[in-house]
Every structure is written in structure tokens, then in C-alpha cells.
Amino acid sequence: MEKRGQFTSKFGFIMASIGSAIGLGNLWGFPYKAGMGGGFAFILVYLIFVGLVGFPIMLCEFAIGRKARVNQIDAYRKFDKRFTIAGVAGTIAAFFILAFYGVLGGWVVNYAVKYGINLFSSTNTIPQPQQYFNDFVSNGASALIFFIIFMVLTVFIVIGGVENGIEKASKIMMPILFLFLILIIVRSLTLPGASKGIEFLFKPDFSKLTPSTLGMALSQMFFSLSLGIGAMITYGSYLSNDDNIQSSAIIVPLLDTVAAILAGLAIFPAVFALGLEPTQGPSLMFITLPAIFNQMYMGNVFGFMFFVLILFAALSSSIALLEIASSFFMEHFKLKRKVIIPIIAAIITLWGTPVALSFGVLGDVKVLGMGFLDFYDFIGEYVLMTFGALAISILIGWVLKPKMVIDEMEQNGKFRFMGKKYFSFTIKFIAPILILAVMIMSITSMI
Ligand code: PFF
């Protein structure tokens, strides 16, 4: 059997975990939700959720992974056979999420290439953004080809293993992502009229904090921190005992939130300065942003930077997803990384093909009343990830007891766990109650 990988430095581990956390969710979800959901009031509530639920669950995932040093299915089984199902759910969730994430990643590759080719040309790269986007996504062949390219890029990194693939790529991509974000923020904030965007993002309005906004903040946090899918169990299993997992469980959520706020600062001042409407999701990324770059001095250069940044965010998440989806097969059946990674990626590509085609030929097909993209997102994010997060809080809070995580963190006195009571209380009571609340809200919103 191949030797188990291990991160070679704490910096590398943090970059990889942040890479998994920072993704499309931060860039096209958080800023708009914050703007519409009460500005600073939303951000405050989001941060409280991070402290009450995100931090304790992330710590549990790191601890379970590092103590078990195996993939998540075998890790859960090792601790309590009844919880094996949580590992299975996490692994299946990775298949569902990567299937649609890869399709979106393919769109990003297309735009990055397009802006790259036109880098120093004075004409606009995408003069008619709406038209270009519609034509591109409705043409099944091009959506499929770029989806495959994105998956090949993901395989190319993950096949290199933990140290030479995931860690190395994250150490390059994440600092560049932050650098590009800052450069774009400077450009965006210096446009005349940018302050309206800042107002949109931050102006506190506590009356907007309705139950539905709170639910939105909580589910955004789970997805954004990649919790409940076993991402942090998987990465934690490659971590050495010399690392302090408590500080990592604080740094990763904090930097993830900082990135989400920076994304808002990069996007919305420009949106308002140029008199456009704030949007979210694909229309923000692929229609509103190109419209901004069309009007901006050196728009092609900023456009290229932006799409490379988005590509890095998407790739650093997709490598985590592919590693999660493959690690059980790799270890349990003692298969070589080189063999199993391309096979799993091919299966996910086939699985994602209906999503890639759902804006064209399969446009009319609905599953449970949803298009393929929404359906895969619903199963992966809302059903399986929330289930995984609930399972982990019950396993640690009530079955293994919080002391297990505390001991794993302290390593016989090597480190000191700060706030033991806080951790025990949040993982036992607050986390499961809030997760149940999200579950109930997403089920009722469906009916
Ligand atoms: N956290 C990523 C985002 O915000 O886009 C999505 C994600 C990545 C979810 C990795 C789950 C995961 F395992």
C-alpha cells in the first residue's frame, strides 16, 4: 500500500484548509446575502454562528481525522460503528457537490481563458455579457468540454498526493488569490460612486434579521466552511501531532470570513459605481462582472485577474472534494492514487453531465421540481452536509464526549486548550439545536 500522505508544514495545512473553505460560496453567495440581509447586522450574526457552531465543529473534524488517521468512513467506524453512515453521507455528498461545482468551474475556465487571450487588447473581451453567457451555457458541447478541462486540472493536482499536489498547489493559489483580491479592491474602491457599494454591504439594518435570513446565514456558513462533508476530517488525517488544531480551527473560519467580506469589497463598490443592479450567483459572476470590466479602464486586465482568482477559489475547493470522494476507495481497497483518482473523477464527470447539459438540451427536465444544478446542490449541501454536521456534533457531544477532542488537541500537555467549557457547551447543545433549525427550515421551505 502507498505511504499515507502528510502535510509538511502548518502553513501548507492552513492554506489547503482555507482553500477548501474559500470558494464560489464566498465570492458569489456571501456578499449579496450580507447586502440584502442587513449589512453589518448580517455579518455580525454570521460571525456569531461561526463562533458558536463553525469553530467547534471544525475542531471536532480535525480531531477525528488526526486521531483516526484514515478516511472518514473508516474513521467514523473506528469510533462508533453506528456513525459509519455519517462518513458514507459525507463521501456521497462530495460526489454530488463536485458534480455541479465542476460544471461551474468549467464556466470559470472558459471566462479566464477568454480574458487571458484578450489580455492586452483594447477591445472588450465579452462585449455582450448576457448574450455570451446564454450562448455558452446553452451549448451543451462547450459546457461539457470546459467541465472536463476543469476536472482534468483537479485530477492533475490531486494525483500529486497530499504534499506534492494539494499542499503545493494551495500554497501557490491562496496567496495569489488574496493578492488579486486586494488589487481589485483598490481599483473598485477608487471608482467614483463606490461608497454606495460599501453602504449596501455594511449599512446595518437589524430589522432584516428575520428567521429566514438567519437560516440563510447558517447554511451559508456550513457550505462556506466545508463542514459536515468530512473535508476537515480528511485534511486533519494528514496532519502531524505537532500541530495545534485549536488555532487552525480559529484561523480557517476567520480567514474564510475575511475573504468573503473582501470579495464584497471587490465587487459591490464597482457594481454601484457603474450603476448596475446587485446580483448573486452565476449572473453576478458571468454577466454583471463582465459588464463592469467593459466599462473599466484596463477592464480586460482586471477581468483576467478576477477570473483567475475565481478559478483558484474553485480549484482549491474541488481538489478537497475529489480527495474526500476518493480517500475511502484509495485506503480501504488499497488502490494506487494514480489509478483511483482519475476513475473517481471520471465517474463524477459522468454524474455531472446532466448538470452541464441542464442549461441547454436538458433544460426542461426537473427532478423534485428543480433543475439538475439545484437538485444536486439540495441533496449535497442541504440534506447530506447538514446531516453530517448533526451527526458529528452528536457523536462528540454525547457519545465520545468533548474530552476526546480536548485530549486530542492537548497531546498530553503539549498544547493548552482554551475555553474547554465553551467548547463542551457549544458542541453539546448549541450546534445540534442550530443545525436542526436549519434542517427544519430547509424542509419547510421546500413544501
Ligand atoms: N466551501 C466551498 C465554497 O464556499 O464554495 C464549497 C465546498 C468545498 C464545500 C469543499 C464542501 C467541500 F468539501
Coordinates of C-alpha atoms and ligand atoms in Angstrom, one line a residue:
M1 CA 0.0 0.0 0.0
E2 CA 1.1 3.5 -0.7
K3 CA 2.5 5.5 2.2
R4 CA -0.1 7.8 3.8
G5 CA 0.4 11.5 2.9
Q6 CA 1.1 14.2 5.5
F7 CA 1.2 17.9 5.3
T8 CA 4.8 19.1 5.6
S9 CA 4.0 22.4 7.3
K10 CA 1.3 24.1 9.3
F11 CA 1.3 26.9 6.7
G12 CA 0.6 24.3 4.0
F13 CA -2.2 22.7 6.0
I14 CA -3.8 26.1 6.7
M15 CA -3.6 27.0 3.0
A16 CA -5.2 23.8 2.0
S17 CA -8.0 24.0 4.6
I18 CA -8.6 27.7 3.6
G19 CA -8.6 26.6 0.0
S20 CA -11.3 24.1 0.7
A21 CA -13.3 26.8 2.6
I22 CA -12.9 29.7 0.2
G23 CA -14.8 29.0 -3.0
L24 CA -17.6 30.1 -5.1
G25 CA -19.8 30.4 -2.0
N26 CA -17.6 33.2 -0.6
L27 CA -17.4 35.1 -3.9
W28 CA -20.9 34.9 -5.2
G29 CA -23.0 34.0 -2.2
F30 CA -21.9 35.8 0.9
P31 CA -21.5 39.4 -0.3
Y32 CA -25.0 39.5 -1.8
K33 CA -26.6 37.8 1.1
A34 CA -24.9 40.2 3.5
G35 CA -26.0 43.2 1.5
M36 CA -29.6 42.0 1.3
G37 CA -29.8 40.5 4.8
G38 CA -29.0 43.6 6.8
G39 CA -25.4 44.5 6.0
F40 CA -23.3 44.7 9.2
A41 CA -26.1 43.1 11.2
F42 CA -25.9 40.0 8.9
I43 CA -22.1 39.9 9.2
L44 CA -22.3 40.1 12.9
V45 CA -24.8 37.2 13.1
Y46 CA -22.7 35.2 10.7
L47 CA -19.7 35.7 12.9
I48 CA -21.6 34.6 16.0
F49 CA -22.7 31.5 14.1
V50 CA -19.0 30.9 13.2
G51 CA -18.1 31.1 16.8
L52 CA -20.9 29.0 18.2
V53 CA -21.1 26.3 15.5
G54 CA -18.4 26.6 12.9
F55 CA -15.4 26.7 15.2
P56 CA -16.5 23.7 17.4
I57 CA -17.5 21.5 14.5
M58 CA -14.3 22.3 12.6
L59 CA -12.3 21.4 15.7
C60 CA -14.1 18.1 16.0
E61 CA -13.4 17.3 12.4
F62 CA -9.7 18.0 12.7
A63 CA -9.6 15.9 15.9
I64 CA -11.4 12.9 14.5
G65 CA -9.3 12.9 11.4
R66 CA -6.0 13.2 13.1
K67 CA -6.8 10.7 15.8
A68 CA -8.1 8.1 13.3
R69 CA -5.6 8.8 10.5
V70 CA -7.9 7.2 8.0
N71 CA -10.6 8.3 5.5
Q72 CA -13.8 9.5 7.1
I73 CA -15.9 6.3 6.6
D74 CA -13.3 4.2 8.4
A75 CA -12.7 6.9 10.9
Y76 CA -16.4 7.0 12.0
R77 CA -16.5 3.2 12.0
K78 CA -13.4 3.1 14.3
F79 CA -15.0 5.4 16.8
D80 CA -18.6 4.1 16.7
K81 CA -20.0 1.7 14.2
R82 CA -23.4 3.3 14.3
F83 CA -21.9 6.5 12.9
T84 CA -20.4 4.9 9.8
I85 CA -23.4 6.2 7.9
A86 CA -22.2 9.8 8.5
G87 CA -18.9 9.0 6.7
V88 CA -20.9 7.4 3.9
A89 CA -23.1 10.5 3.7
G90 CA -20.1 12.8 3.6
T91 CA -18.5 10.8 0.8
I92 CA -21.7 10.7 -1.3
A93 CA -22.1 14.5 -0.7
A94 CA -18.7 15.0 -2.2
F95 CA -19.9 13.3 -5.4
F96 CA -23.0 15.4 -5.6
I97 CA -21.2 18.7 -4.9
L98 CA -18.2 18.2 -7.1
A99 CA -20.6 17.2 -9.9
F100 CA -22.1 20.7 -10.1
Y101 CA -19.1 22.6 -8.7
G102 CA -17.0 21.2 -11.6
V103 CA -19.6 22.4 -14.1
L104 CA -19.4 25.9 -12.6
G105 CA -15.6 25.6 -12.5
G106 CA -15.7 24.8 -16.2
W107 CA -17.6 28.1 -16.9
V108 CA -14.9 29.9 -14.9
V109 CA -12.2 28.3 -17.0
N110 CA -13.9 29.5 -20.2
Y111 CA -14.0 33.1 -18.9
A112 CA -10.4 33.0 -17.6
V113 CA -9.2 31.7 -21.0
K114 CA -11.3 34.3 -22.8
Y115 CA -9.9 37.2 -20.7
G116 CA -6.4 35.7 -20.9
I117 CA -6.4 35.6 -24.7
N118 CA -7.5 39.2 -24.8
L119 CA -5.3 40.4 -22.0
F120 CA -3.7 43.4 -23.7
S121 CA -6.3 44.1 -26.3
S122 CA -8.1 47.4 -26.2
T123 CA -11.4 45.9 -27.3
N124 CA -13.8 44.4 -24.7
T125 CA -13.3 40.7 -24.2
I126 CA -17.0 40.0 -23.8
P127 CA -18.9 42.9 -25.2
Q128 CA -22.3 41.4 -24.7
P129 CA -22.1 39.5 -21.5
Q130 CA -25.7 38.3 -21.3
Q131 CA -25.7 37.0 -24.8
Y132 CA -22.3 35.4 -24.4
F133 CA -23.3 33.6 -21.2
N134 CA -26.6 32.3 -22.6
D135 CA -24.9 31.1 -25.8
F136 CA -22.1 29.4 -23.8
V137 CA -24.2 27.6 -21.2
S138 CA -26.9 26.5 -23.6
N139 CA -24.4 25.0 -25.9
G140 CA -24.0 21.5 -24.3
A141 CA -20.8 20.7 -26.1
S142 CA -18.8 23.7 -24.9
A143 CA -20.2 23.5 -21.3
L144 CA -19.2 19.8 -21.3
I145 CA -15.7 20.4 -22.7
F146 CA -14.9 23.1 -20.2
F147 CA -16.3 20.9 -17.4
I148 CA -13.9 18.2 -18.5
I149 CA -11.0 20.6 -18.6
F150 CA -11.7 21.7 -15.1
M151 CA -11.9 18.1 -13.8
V152 CA -8.6 17.3 -15.5
L153 CA -7.0 20.2 -13.8
T154 CA -8.4 19.0 -10.5
V155 CA -7.1 15.4 -11.1
F156 CA -3.7 16.8 -12.1
I157 CA -3.3 18.4 -8.7
V158 CA -4.8 15.6 -6.5
I159 CA -2.9 12.9 -8.2
G160 CA 0.3 14.5 -6.9
G161 CA -0.7 13.5 -3.4
V162 CA -1.0 15.5 -0.2
E163 CA 2.4 17.1 -0.1
N164 CA 3.2 17.5 -3.8
G165 CA -0.3 18.1 -5.0
I166 CA -2.8 19.5 -2.6
E167 CA -0.3 21.3 -0.3
K168 CA 1.9 22.7 -3.0
A169 CA -1.0 23.9 -5.2
S170 CA -2.7 25.6 -2.2
K171 CA 0.4 27.3 -1.1
I172 CA 0.6 28.9 -4.6
M173 CA -3.0 29.6 -5.3
M174 CA -4.2 31.0 -1.9
P175 CA -1.6 33.9 -1.6
I176 CA -2.2 34.9 -5.3
L177 CA -6.0 34.8 -4.6
F178 CA -5.6 37.3 -1.7
L179 CA -3.2 39.5 -3.6
F180 CA -5.6 39.7 -6.6
L181 CA -8.5 40.4 -4.3
I182 CA -6.6 43.3 -2.7
L183 CA -5.6 44.8 -6.1
I184 CA -9.2 44.6 -7.4
I185 CA -10.5 46.1 -4.2
V186 CA -8.2 49.1 -4.7
R187 CA -9.5 49.5 -8.2
S188 CA -13.1 49.1 -7.2
L189 CA -12.9 51.4 -4.2
T190 CA -11.3 54.2 -6.2
L191 CA -14.2 54.4 -8.7
P192 CA -16.4 57.4 -8.3
G193 CA -19.6 56.5 -6.6
A194 CA -18.0 53.4 -4.9
S195 CA -19.3 54.4 -1.5
K196 CA -22.9 53.3 -2.4
G197 CA -21.5 49.7 -2.6
I198 CA -19.9 50.0 0.8
E199 CA -23.2 51.2 2.1
F200 CA -25.0 48.2 0.5
L201 CA -22.6 45.8 2.1
F202 CA -22.2 47.2 5.6
K203 CA -25.1 49.6 6.5
P204 CA -26.6 47.8 9.5
D205 CA -30.3 47.1 9.4
F206 CA -31.3 44.8 12.3
S207 CA -34.9 44.7 11.1
K208 CA -33.8 42.5 8.2
L209 CA -32.7 39.7 10.6
T210 CA -35.8 37.6 10.1
P211 CA -35.8 33.8 10.7
S212 CA -35.2 33.2 7.0
T213 CA -32.2 35.5 6.9
L214 CA -30.8 33.7 10.0
G215 CA -31.3 30.3 8.3
M216 CA -29.6 31.7 5.2
A217 CA -26.6 32.8 7.3
L218 CA -26.3 29.5 9.0
S219 CA -26.5 27.3 5.8
Q220 CA -24.1 29.7 4.1
M221 CA -21.7 29.2 6.9
F222 CA -21.8 25.4 6.7
F223 CA -21.2 25.4 3.0
S224 CA -18.5 28.0 3.1
L225 CA -16.6 26.3 5.9
S226 CA -17.0 22.9 4.1
L227 CA -18.4 21.4 7.3
G228 CA -20.3 18.2 7.6
I229 CA -18.9 16.6 4.5
G230 CA -15.7 15.3 6.1
A231 CA -13.4 17.8 4.3
M232 CA -11.7 18.7 7.6
I233 CA -11.6 15.0 8.7
T234 CA -9.8 14.2 5.5
Y235 CA -7.3 17.0 5.7
G236 CA -7.0 16.5 9.5
S237 CA -6.0 12.9 8.9
Y238 CA -2.9 14.1 7.1
L239 CA -1.8 16.4 10.0
S240 CA 1.1 15.7 12.3
N241 CA 0.7 15.6 16.1
D242 CA 3.0 18.6 16.4
D243 CA 0.3 20.9 15.1
N244 CA -2.1 22.9 17.2
I245 CA -5.6 22.1 15.8
Q246 CA -7.3 24.6 18.0
S247 CA -5.5 27.6 16.5
S248 CA -6.2 26.1 13.0
A249 CA -9.9 25.9 13.8
I250 CA -9.9 29.6 14.6
I251 CA -7.7 30.8 11.8
V252 CA -9.5 28.9 9.0
P253 CA -13.0 30.3 9.7
L254 CA -11.7 33.8 10.3
L255 CA -9.8 33.9 7.0
D256 CA -12.7 32.4 5.2
T257 CA -14.9 35.2 6.5
V258 CA -12.3 37.8 5.7
A259 CA -12.2 36.5 2.2
A260 CA -16.0 36.7 1.8
I261 CA -16.0 40.3 3.1
L262 CA -13.1 41.2 0.8
A263 CA -15.0 39.7 -2.1
G264 CA -17.9 42.0 -1.3
L265 CA -15.5 45.0 -1.2
A266 CA -14.1 44.0 -4.6
I267 CA -17.4 43.5 -6.3
F268 CA -20.1 45.8 -4.9
P269 CA -18.4 49.2 -4.9
A270 CA -17.8 48.7 -8.7
V271 CA -21.4 47.4 -9.3
F272 CA -22.8 50.5 -7.7
A273 CA -20.3 52.9 -9.2
L274 CA -21.2 51.7 -12.6
G275 CA -24.9 51.9 -11.9
L276 CA -25.6 48.2 -12.1
E277 CA -28.0 46.2 -10.0
P278 CA -26.5 43.9 -7.3
T279 CA -27.0 40.2 -8.1
Q280 CA -25.7 36.9 -6.9
G281 CA -24.7 33.5 -8.2
P282 CA -23.9 32.9 -11.8
S283 CA -25.5 36.1 -13.0
L284 CA -23.2 38.2 -10.8
M285 CA -20.1 36.3 -11.9
F286 CA -20.8 35.8 -15.5
I287 CA -22.9 38.8 -16.5
T288 CA -22.6 41.6 -14.0
L289 CA -18.8 41.4 -13.6
P290 CA -18.0 41.3 -17.4
A291 CA -20.4 44.3 -17.8
I292 CA -18.2 46.1 -15.2
F293 CA -15.0 45.2 -16.9
N294 CA -16.4 46.5 -20.2
Q295 CA -16.7 50.0 -18.7
M296 CA -13.5 50.0 -16.6
Y297 CA -10.1 51.3 -17.7
M298 CA -7.9 48.3 -18.2
G299 CA -11.0 46.2 -17.7
N300 CA -9.5 43.2 -19.6
V301 CA -6.6 43.1 -17.2
F302 CA -8.8 43.3 -14.1
G303 CA -11.2 40.8 -15.7
F304 CA -8.4 38.3 -16.2
M305 CA -7.2 38.8 -12.6
F306 CA -10.7 38.3 -11.4
F307 CA -11.4 35.1 -13.3
V308 CA -8.0 33.6 -12.3
L309 CA -8.9 34.4 -8.7
I310 CA -12.3 32.7 -9.1
L311 CA -10.6 29.8 -10.8
F312 CA -8.2 29.4 -7.9
A313 CA -11.0 29.6 -5.4
A314 CA -13.0 26.9 -7.3
L315 CA -10.0 24.6 -7.9
S316 CA -8.8 24.7 -4.2
S317 CA -12.3 23.6 -3.3
S318 CA -12.6 21.0 -6.0
I319 CA -9.3 19.3 -5.0
A320 CA -10.7 18.9 -1.5
L321 CA -13.9 17.4 -2.9
L322 CA -12.0 14.9 -5.1
E323 CA -9.8 13.9 -2.2
I324 CA -12.9 13.4 0.0
A325 CA -14.6 11.3 -2.7
S326 CA -11.5 9.2 -3.3
S327 CA -9.8 8.6 0.0
F328 CA -12.1 5.8 1.2
F329 CA -11.6 3.8 -2.0
M330 CA -7.9 4.5 -2.0
E331 CA -7.3 3.3 1.5
H332 CA -10.0 0.7 2.1
F333 CA -9.3 -1.2 -1.1
K334 CA -5.6 -0.3 -1.1
L335 CA -5.7 1.2 -4.6
K336 CA -3.0 3.4 -6.0
R337 CA -3.7 7.1 -6.1
K338 CA -2.7 7.3 -9.7
V339 CA -5.3 4.7 -10.6
I340 CA -8.2 5.6 -8.4
I341 CA -8.2 9.4 -8.7
P342 CA -8.8 9.5 -12.5
I343 CA -11.5 6.8 -12.1
I344 CA -13.4 8.7 -9.4
A345 CA -13.1 11.9 -11.4
A346 CA -14.5 10.2 -14.5
I347 CA -17.4 8.9 -12.5
I348 CA -18.1 12.4 -11.1
T349 CA -17.8 13.9 -14.6
L350 CA -20.4 11.4 -15.9
W351 CA -22.6 12.2 -12.8
G352 CA -22.3 15.9 -13.5
T353 CA -23.0 15.7 -17.2
P354 CA -26.8 16.2 -16.7
V355 CA -25.9 19.4 -14.8
A356 CA -23.6 20.6 -17.7
L357 CA -26.5 20.0 -20.1
S358 CA -29.2 21.4 -18.0
F359 CA -29.0 24.9 -19.5
G360 CA -29.4 23.5 -23.0
V361 CA -30.9 20.2 -24.1
L362 CA -31.9 19.1 -20.7
G363 CA -33.4 22.5 -19.8
D364 CA -36.9 21.2 -19.3
V365 CA -36.1 18.2 -17.1
K366 CA -37.0 18.7 -13.5
V367 CA -36.2 16.5 -10.5
L368 CA -38.5 17.2 -7.5
G369 CA -39.4 20.4 -9.3
M370 CA -35.7 21.5 -9.6
G371 CA -33.3 21.8 -12.4
F372 CA -30.3 19.4 -12.1
L373 CA -27.9 22.0 -10.6
D374 CA -30.4 23.0 -7.8
F375 CA -31.2 19.4 -7.2
Y376 CA -27.6 18.3 -6.8
D377 CA -27.0 21.3 -4.6
F378 CA -30.0 20.5 -2.5
I379 CA -29.0 16.8 -1.9
G380 CA -25.3 17.6 -1.3
E381 CA -25.5 20.8 0.6
Y382 CA -28.8 20.8 2.4
V383 CA -29.5 17.2 3.0
L384 CA -26.2 15.4 3.3
M385 CA -23.9 18.1 4.7
T386 CA -26.4 19.2 7.4
F387 CA -26.9 15.5 8.3
G388 CA -23.1 15.1 8.6
A389 CA -22.7 18.2 10.8
L390 CA -25.5 17.0 13.1
A391 CA -24.0 13.5 13.3
I392 CA -20.6 14.9 14.3
S393 CA -22.0 17.1 17.0
I394 CA -24.0 14.2 18.5
L395 CA -21.0 11.9 18.2
I396 CA -18.6 14.2 20.0
G397 CA -21.1 16.0 22.3
W398 CA -23.0 12.9 23.5
V399 CA -21.2 9.7 22.6
L400 CA -17.5 10.1 22.7
K401 CA -17.8 13.3 24.8
P402 CA -16.0 16.6 24.3
K403 CA -13.0 15.4 26.3
M404 CA -11.9 13.2 23.4
V405 CA -11.4 16.3 21.2
I406 CA -9.8 18.2 24.1
D407 CA -7.3 15.4 24.7
E408 CA -6.5 15.1 21.0
M409 CA -5.9 18.8 20.9
E410 CA -3.7 18.9 24.0
Q411 CA -1.4 16.0 23.1
N412 CA -0.5 15.1 26.7
G413 CA 0.1 18.7 27.7
K414 CA 2.0 19.8 24.6
F415 CA -0.7 22.4 23.9
R416 CA -3.3 24.1 26.2
F417 CA -6.9 24.1 25.2
M418 CA -8.5 27.5 25.8
G419 CA -12.2 27.6 26.7
K420 CA -12.9 23.9 27.4
K421 CA -16.3 24.7 28.9
Y422 CA -17.2 26.9 26.0
F423 CA -16.4 24.1 23.6
S424 CA -18.2 21.4 25.5
F425 CA -21.3 23.5 25.8
T426 CA -21.5 24.6 22.2
I427 CA -20.9 21.2 20.8
K428 CA -23.4 19.5 23.1
F429 CA -26.2 22.0 22.9
I430 CA -25.9 25.0 20.6
A431 CA -24.5 23.2 17.5
P432 CA -27.2 20.4 17.3
I433 CA -30.0 22.8 18.0
L434 CA -29.0 25.3 15.4
I435 CA -28.3 22.5 12.8
L436 CA -31.8 21.1 13.5
A437 CA -33.2 24.5 13.0
V438 CA -31.6 24.8 9.5
M439 CA -32.8 21.3 8.6
I440 CA -36.4 22.2 9.6
M441 CA -36.2 25.5 7.7
S442 CA -34.9 24.0 4.5
I443 CA -37.5 21.2 4.6
T444 CA -40.4 23.6 5.2
S445 CA -39.1 26.0 2.5
M446 CA -39.4 23.0 0.1
I447 CA -43.0 22.2 0.9
Ligands
PFF1 N1 -16.5 25.9 0.8 C1 -16.7 25.9 -0.6 C2 -17.3 27.2 -1.0 O1 -17.6 28.1 -0.2 O2 -17.5 27.4 -2.2 C3 -17.5 24.7 -1.1 C4 -17.1 23.4 -0.6 C5 -15.8 23.0 -0.8 C6 -18.0 22.6 0.1 C7 -15.4 21.7 -0.3 C8 -17.6 21.4 0.6 C9 -16.3 21.0 0.4 F1 -15.9 19.8 0.9

